Amino acid sequence: MVRSEKIRISFQPNSAYGFRAMAWSRFSTLFIVAIAYLGVPFPAVAGTISGKIVVTPPSGADGKNEKGEYESRRYKFLEKVEYSKFGDFIISVEDIEKPYLGEGPRPQAIISQKNGSFSPRILAVVAGTEVSWPNRDSIYHNVFSISEVEPFDLGYYKGDDEAKRIVFEKPGRIDVFCSIHAEMNCVVMVLPNPWFAKADKNGRFKIEGLPAGEYRLKAWHERLPPKYIEVAVEEEKETELSIEMGFKRIPKP
């Protein structure tokens, strides 16, 4: 198997060609990444990463050793996490930064406010994406965030008002809330490049169009520790992964 050295690229708007190599790599690999960045088709060298997320509940969390405490009045209303029903995993490539630099249509995304909820509740976008927030309800909602990455407040508006919009320029996690309704919240994951995927309800994902090389993947879920994986992508081939996520064993009393 032909493997290129691991690369870390940062695209800089002020540089002559819009990118700068931050670590060693073969010239051919850099050339491929540059071609992909400039939007020139290069399907002969593109590879794919696909796979499945497997969630492992913490050992000792099944309640078998807790002597019926969950049947007591004190705990019977306490809901336990159902790890088998986890969804909204985001798998992304961390090695390349490729922000929107003002050339071509700006990426667009939508989070609706409907039936007192944000939909989707987890959204992954590339940096530079404009997200609109239409209110589909007949009551007032508010959209705000106190995130250090992108704090904002879009004010109050109802369904017959024009949808508010905001552009997310910086990568990072942005927790969003409604100041009127306590249960309304969502997460916008702003990623540094377009090579990411959101797993389906079965935990399956696929990231296509990656230049051949070695990359660092990040698997993310809002209630689990992130998982990092080193992976090699080959020309015109699909690399299959099984990514296990979860917690360590719960300590014994």
Tab-separated table of C-alpha atoms in Angstrom:
chain	number	residue	atom	x	y	z
A	1	MET	CA	0.000	0.000	0.000
A	2	VAL	CA	1.337	3.423	-0.959
A	3	ARG	CA	1.085	5.835	1.962
A	4	SER	CA	1.877	9.536	2.000
A	5	GLU	CA	3.310	11.266	5.017
A	6	LYS	CA	0.737	12.758	7.331
A	7	ILE	CA	-0.213	16.289	6.311
A	8	ARG	CA	-1.543	19.269	8.170
A	9	ILE	CA	-2.730	22.081	5.926
A	10	SER	CA	-3.992	25.515	6.904
A	11	PHE	CA	-5.622	27.584	4.174
A	12	GLN	CA	-4.784	31.257	4.613
A	13	PRO	CA	-6.865	33.933	2.814
A	14	ASN	CA	-3.865	36.280	2.587
A	15	SER	CA	-1.451	33.837	0.957
A	16	ALA	CA	-0.837	33.802	-2.778
A	17	TYR	CA	-2.652	30.534	-3.438
A	18	GLY	CA	-4.979	30.373	-0.442
A	19	PHE	CA	-3.095	27.720	1.505
A	20	ARG	CA	0.145	27.077	3.388
A	21	ALA	CA	1.779	23.800	4.298
A	22	MET	CA	2.152	23.487	8.078
A	23	ALA	CA	4.085	20.185	8.125
A	24	TRP	CA	6.123	17.905	5.866
A	25	SER	CA	4.390	16.097	3.016
A	26	ARG	CA	5.141	15.026	-0.508
A	27	PHE	CA	4.751	17.653	-3.176
A	28	SER	CA	2.334	15.400	-5.025
A	29	THR	CA	0.055	15.172	-1.995
A	30	LEU	CA	0.031	18.942	-1.578
A	31	PHE	CA	-0.703	19.353	-5.268
A	32	ILE	CA	-3.702	17.032	-4.975
A	33	VAL	CA	-5.061	18.926	-1.978
A	34	ALA	CA	-4.568	22.239	-3.780
A	35	ILE	CA	-6.442	20.953	-6.823
A	36	ALA	CA	-9.305	19.795	-4.606
A	37	TYR	CA	-9.377	23.158	-2.831
A	38	LEU	CA	-9.547	25.099	-6.089
A	39	GLY	CA	-12.525	23.070	-7.177
A	40	VAL	CA	-10.878	21.282	-10.110
A	41	PRO	CA	-12.208	17.714	-10.530
A	42	PHE	CA	-9.621	15.088	-9.660
A	43	PRO	CA	-11.656	11.904	-9.195
A	44	ALA	CA	-8.766	9.544	-9.970
A	45	VAL	CA	-7.107	10.198	-6.599
A	46	ALA	CA	-10.169	10.623	-4.394
A	47	GLY	CA	-10.792	8.103	-1.645
A	48	THR	CA	-13.612	7.345	0.787
A	49	ILE	CA	-13.857	6.701	4.507
A	50	SER	CA	-16.929	4.818	5.681
A	51	GLY	CA	-17.873	2.876	8.748
A	52	LYS	CA	-20.105	2.481	11.767
A	53	ILE	CA	-20.217	3.921	15.245
A	54	VAL	CA	-20.606	1.376	18.043
A	55	VAL	CA	-21.509	2.658	21.513
A	56	THR	CA	-20.396	0.621	24.502
A	57	PRO	CA	-22.262	1.351	27.762
A	58	PRO	CA	-20.011	1.694	30.807
A	59	SER	CA	-19.364	-1.627	32.483
A	60	GLY	CA	-21.355	-1.872	35.695
A	61	ALA	CA	-24.089	0.520	34.532
A	62	ASP	CA	-26.772	-2.146	34.024
A	63	GLY	CA	-28.017	-1.844	37.596
A	64	LYS	CA	-27.610	-5.564	38.365
A	65	ASN	CA	-25.421	-4.861	41.381
A	66	GLU	CA	-27.530	-2.071	42.834
A	67	LYS	CA	-29.839	-4.337	44.859
A	68	GLY	CA	-33.117	-2.966	43.561
A	69	GLU	CA	-32.416	0.666	44.412
A	70	TYR	CA	-34.107	1.731	41.172
A	71	GLU	CA	-37.368	0.248	42.471
A	72	SER	CA	-37.365	2.545	45.469
A	73	ARG	CA	-39.511	5.670	45.636
A	74	ARG	CA	-36.370	7.774	45.667
A	75	TYR	CA	-35.098	6.615	42.256
A	76	LYS	CA	-38.063	5.146	40.350
A	77	PHE	CA	-38.568	8.329	38.333
A	78	LEU	CA	-34.861	8.596	37.478
A	79	GLU	CA	-34.441	7.922	33.750
A	80	LYS	CA	-31.343	5.970	32.709
A	81	VAL	CA	-29.418	6.653	29.520
A	82	GLU	CA	-30.270	4.298	26.650
A	83	TYR	CA	-26.961	4.043	24.821
A	84	SER	CA	-28.454	1.861	22.085
A	85	LYS	CA	-30.625	4.791	20.979
A	86	PHE	CA	-27.815	7.325	20.662
A	87	GLY	CA	-27.673	9.155	17.335
A	88	ASP	CA	-26.364	12.387	15.822
A	89	PHE	CA	-22.731	11.294	15.709
A	90	ILE	CA	-20.440	13.580	13.688
A	91	ILE	CA	-17.276	12.219	12.113
A	92	SER	CA	-14.851	14.802	10.716
A	93	VAL	CA	-11.352	15.152	9.265
A	94	GLU	CA	-9.150	17.352	11.437
A	95	ASP	CA	-5.985	17.654	9.322
A	96	ILE	CA	-7.168	20.265	6.820
A	97	GLU	CA	-8.568	23.752	7.236
A	98	LYS	CA	-10.609	24.948	4.275
A	99	PRO	CA	-12.813	27.916	5.181
A	100	TYR	CA	-15.148	29.727	2.829
A	101	LEU	CA	-13.099	32.540	1.248
A	102	GLY	CA	-15.851	34.406	-0.594
A	103	GLU	CA	-15.580	32.616	-3.929
A	104	GLY	CA	-18.736	30.994	-5.258
A	105	PRO	CA	-22.071	30.538	-3.467
A	106	ARG	CA	-21.899	30.664	0.303
A	107	PRO	CA	-22.877	27.337	1.943
A	108	GLN	CA	-26.430	27.361	3.326
A	109	ALA	CA	-28.188	25.412	6.105
A	110	ILE	CA	-31.508	25.602	7.976
A	111	ILE	CA	-32.579	24.953	11.563
A	112	SER	CA	-36.367	25.270	11.962
A	113	GLN	CA	-38.284	26.096	15.107
A	114	LYS	CA	-41.313	23.809	15.007
A	115	ASN	CA	-43.576	22.348	17.685
A	116	GLY	CA	-41.428	23.957	20.332
A	117	SER	CA	-38.183	22.331	19.169
A	118	PHE	CA	-35.174	23.070	17.007
A	119	SER	CA	-34.910	20.772	13.983
A	120	PRO	CA	-32.386	19.363	13.402
A	121	ARG	CA	-31.176	19.518	16.985
A	122	ILE	CA	-27.599	18.716	15.923
A	123	LEU	CA	-26.267	20.444	12.807
A	124	ALA	CA	-22.784	20.116	11.301
A	125	VAL	CA	-21.616	22.796	8.849
A	126	VAL	CA	-18.347	23.975	7.332
A	127	ALA	CA	-16.952	27.323	8.497
A	128	GLY	CA	-18.447	30.164	6.463
A	129	THR	CA	-21.938	28.641	6.268
A	130	GLU	CA	-25.002	30.869	6.570
A	131	VAL	CA	-27.686	29.272	8.761
A	132	SER	CA	-31.288	30.488	8.631
A	133	TRP	CA	-33.677	30.007	11.580
A	134	PRO	CA	-37.309	30.037	10.353
A	135	ASN	CA	-40.042	29.961	13.005
A	136	ARG	CA	-42.690	27.428	11.897
A	137	ASP	CA	-44.841	27.982	15.007
A	138	SER	CA	-47.570	30.560	15.612
A	139	ILE	CA	-45.944	31.664	18.882
A	140	TYR	CA	-42.837	33.719	19.534
A	141	HIS	CA	-39.439	32.050	19.758
A	142	ASN	CA	-35.960	33.400	20.344
A	143	VAL	CA	-32.570	32.164	19.109
A	144	PHE	CA	-29.435	33.011	21.068
A	145	SER	CA	-26.044	31.646	22.099
A	146	ILE	CA	-23.478	32.667	24.692
A	147	SER	CA	-20.811	30.494	23.098
A	148	GLU	CA	-17.334	32.013	23.065
A	149	VAL	CA	-16.967	30.894	19.449
A	150	GLU	CA	-19.957	32.867	18.119
A	151	PRO	CA	-22.188	34.663	20.666
A	152	PHE	CA	-25.389	36.089	19.164
A	153	ASP	CA	-29.024	36.973	19.832
A	154	LEU	CA	-31.503	36.977	16.940
A	155	GLY	CA	-34.324	38.461	19.014
A	156	TYR	CA	-38.000	37.416	19.145
A	157	TYR	CA	-40.134	36.568	16.113
A	158	LYS	CA	-43.154	34.482	15.071
A	159	GLY	CA	-43.908	32.256	12.098
A	160	ASP	CA	-45.144	35.043	9.837
A	161	ASP	CA	-41.912	37.002	10.345
A	162	GLU	CA	-38.925	36.690	8.044
A	163	ALA	CA	-36.424	34.020	9.104
A	164	LYS	CA	-33.360	35.356	10.893
A	165	ARG	CA	-29.897	34.398	9.583
A	166	ILE	CA	-26.351	34.225	10.870
A	167	VAL	CA	-23.004	33.292	9.294
A	168	PHE	CA	-20.718	31.026	11.315
A	169	GLU	CA	-17.134	31.903	10.415
A	170	LYS	CA	-15.130	30.194	13.170
A	171	PRO	CA	-14.874	26.435	13.804
A	172	GLY	CA	-16.150	25.206	17.145
A	173	ARG	CA	-19.195	24.043	19.093
A	174	ILE	CA	-22.071	26.496	19.455
A	175	ASP	CA	-24.883	25.716	21.904
A	176	VAL	CA	-28.100	27.516	20.963
A	177	PHE	CA	-31.176	28.177	23.125
A	178	CYS	CA	-34.531	29.940	23.177
A	179	SER	CA	-34.825	32.488	25.995
A	180	ILE	CA	-38.587	31.839	26.249
A	181	HIS	CA	-38.772	28.033	26.294
A	182	ALA	CA	-36.440	26.125	28.626
A	183	GLU	CA	-36.463	22.829	26.697
A	184	MET	CA	-35.506	24.355	23.351
A	185	ASN	CA	-31.829	23.845	22.590
A	186	CYS	CA	-29.618	22.687	19.747
A	187	VAL	CA	-25.945	22.399	18.835
A	188	VAL	CA	-24.211	23.760	15.742
A	189	MET	CA	-20.856	22.102	15.081
A	190	VAL	CA	-18.841	24.405	12.819
A	191	LEU	CA	-16.069	22.387	11.189
A	192	PRO	CA	-12.870	23.609	9.475
A	193	ASN	CA	-13.410	21.732	6.182
A	194	PRO	CA	-16.199	20.025	4.198
A	195	TRP	CA	-14.913	16.488	4.842
A	196	PHE	CA	-17.326	15.339	7.530
A	197	ALA	CA	-20.440	13.218	7.873
A	198	LYS	CA	-23.352	12.819	10.245
A	199	ALA	CA	-24.064	9.173	11.008
A	200	ASP	CA	-27.502	7.787	10.177
A	201	LYS	CA	-29.866	6.173	12.700
A	202	ASN	CA	-27.902	2.927	12.435
A	203	GLY	CA	-24.588	4.640	13.136
A	204	ARG	CA	-23.366	4.360	9.539
A	205	PHE	CA	-21.378	7.182	7.924
A	206	LYS	CA	-19.419	7.949	4.749
A	207	ILE	CA	-16.944	10.722	3.890
A	208	GLU	CA	-16.197	10.919	0.165
A	209	GLY	CA	-13.794	12.838	-2.079
A	210	LEU	CA	-10.735	12.810	0.200
A	211	PRO	CA	-7.315	13.186	-1.453
A	212	ALA	CA	-5.065	10.184	-0.823
A	213	GLY	CA	-3.042	10.580	2.365
A	214	GLU	CA	-3.115	10.052	6.113
A	215	TYR	CA	-5.621	11.841	8.307
A	216	ARG	CA	-6.815	12.210	11.869
A	217	LEU	CA	-10.540	11.612	12.307
A	218	LYS	CA	-12.650	12.837	15.185
A	219	ALA	CA	-15.857	11.049	16.180
A	220	TRP	CA	-18.107	13.303	18.276
A	221	HIS	CA	-21.296	12.957	20.296
A	222	GLU	CA	-22.643	15.519	22.710
A	223	ARG	CA	-22.827	12.990	25.596
A	224	LEU	CA	-19.712	10.918	24.987
A	225	PRO	CA	-15.959	11.549	25.102
A	226	PRO	CA	-14.631	12.227	21.569
A	227	LYS	CA	-12.720	9.488	19.799
A	228	TYR	CA	-9.685	10.156	17.577
A	229	ILE	CA	-8.573	7.745	14.857
A	230	GLU	CA	-5.575	7.790	12.531
A	231	VAL	CA	-6.574	6.563	9.074
A	232	ALA	CA	-4.913	6.182	5.667
A	233	VAL	CA	-6.903	6.958	2.510
A	234	GLU	CA	-5.904	5.311	-0.754
A	235	GLU	CA	-6.675	6.395	-4.299
A	236	GLU	CA	-10.101	5.259	-5.538
A	237	LYS	CA	-10.539	2.971	-2.532
A	238	GLU	CA	-12.917	2.891	0.412
A	239	THR	CA	-11.505	2.543	3.918
A	240	GLU	CA	-13.966	0.846	6.277
A	241	LEU	CA	-13.849	1.622	10.015
A	242	SER	CA	-15.593	0.427	13.144
A	243	ILE	CA	-15.408	3.165	15.773
A	244	GLU	CA	-16.186	2.265	19.362
A	245	MET	CA	-17.271	5.069	21.672
A	246	GLY	CA	-18.257	5.077	25.318
A	247	PHE	CA	-17.134	5.490	28.908
A	248	LYS	CA	-14.794	3.538	31.125
A	249	ARG	CA	-16.020	1.222	33.837
A	250	ILE	CA	-18.120	2.799	36.569
A	251	PRO	CA	-16.117	2.615	39.827
A	252	LYS	CA	-17.317	0.199	42.499
A	253	PRO	CA	-18.578	1.720	45.762
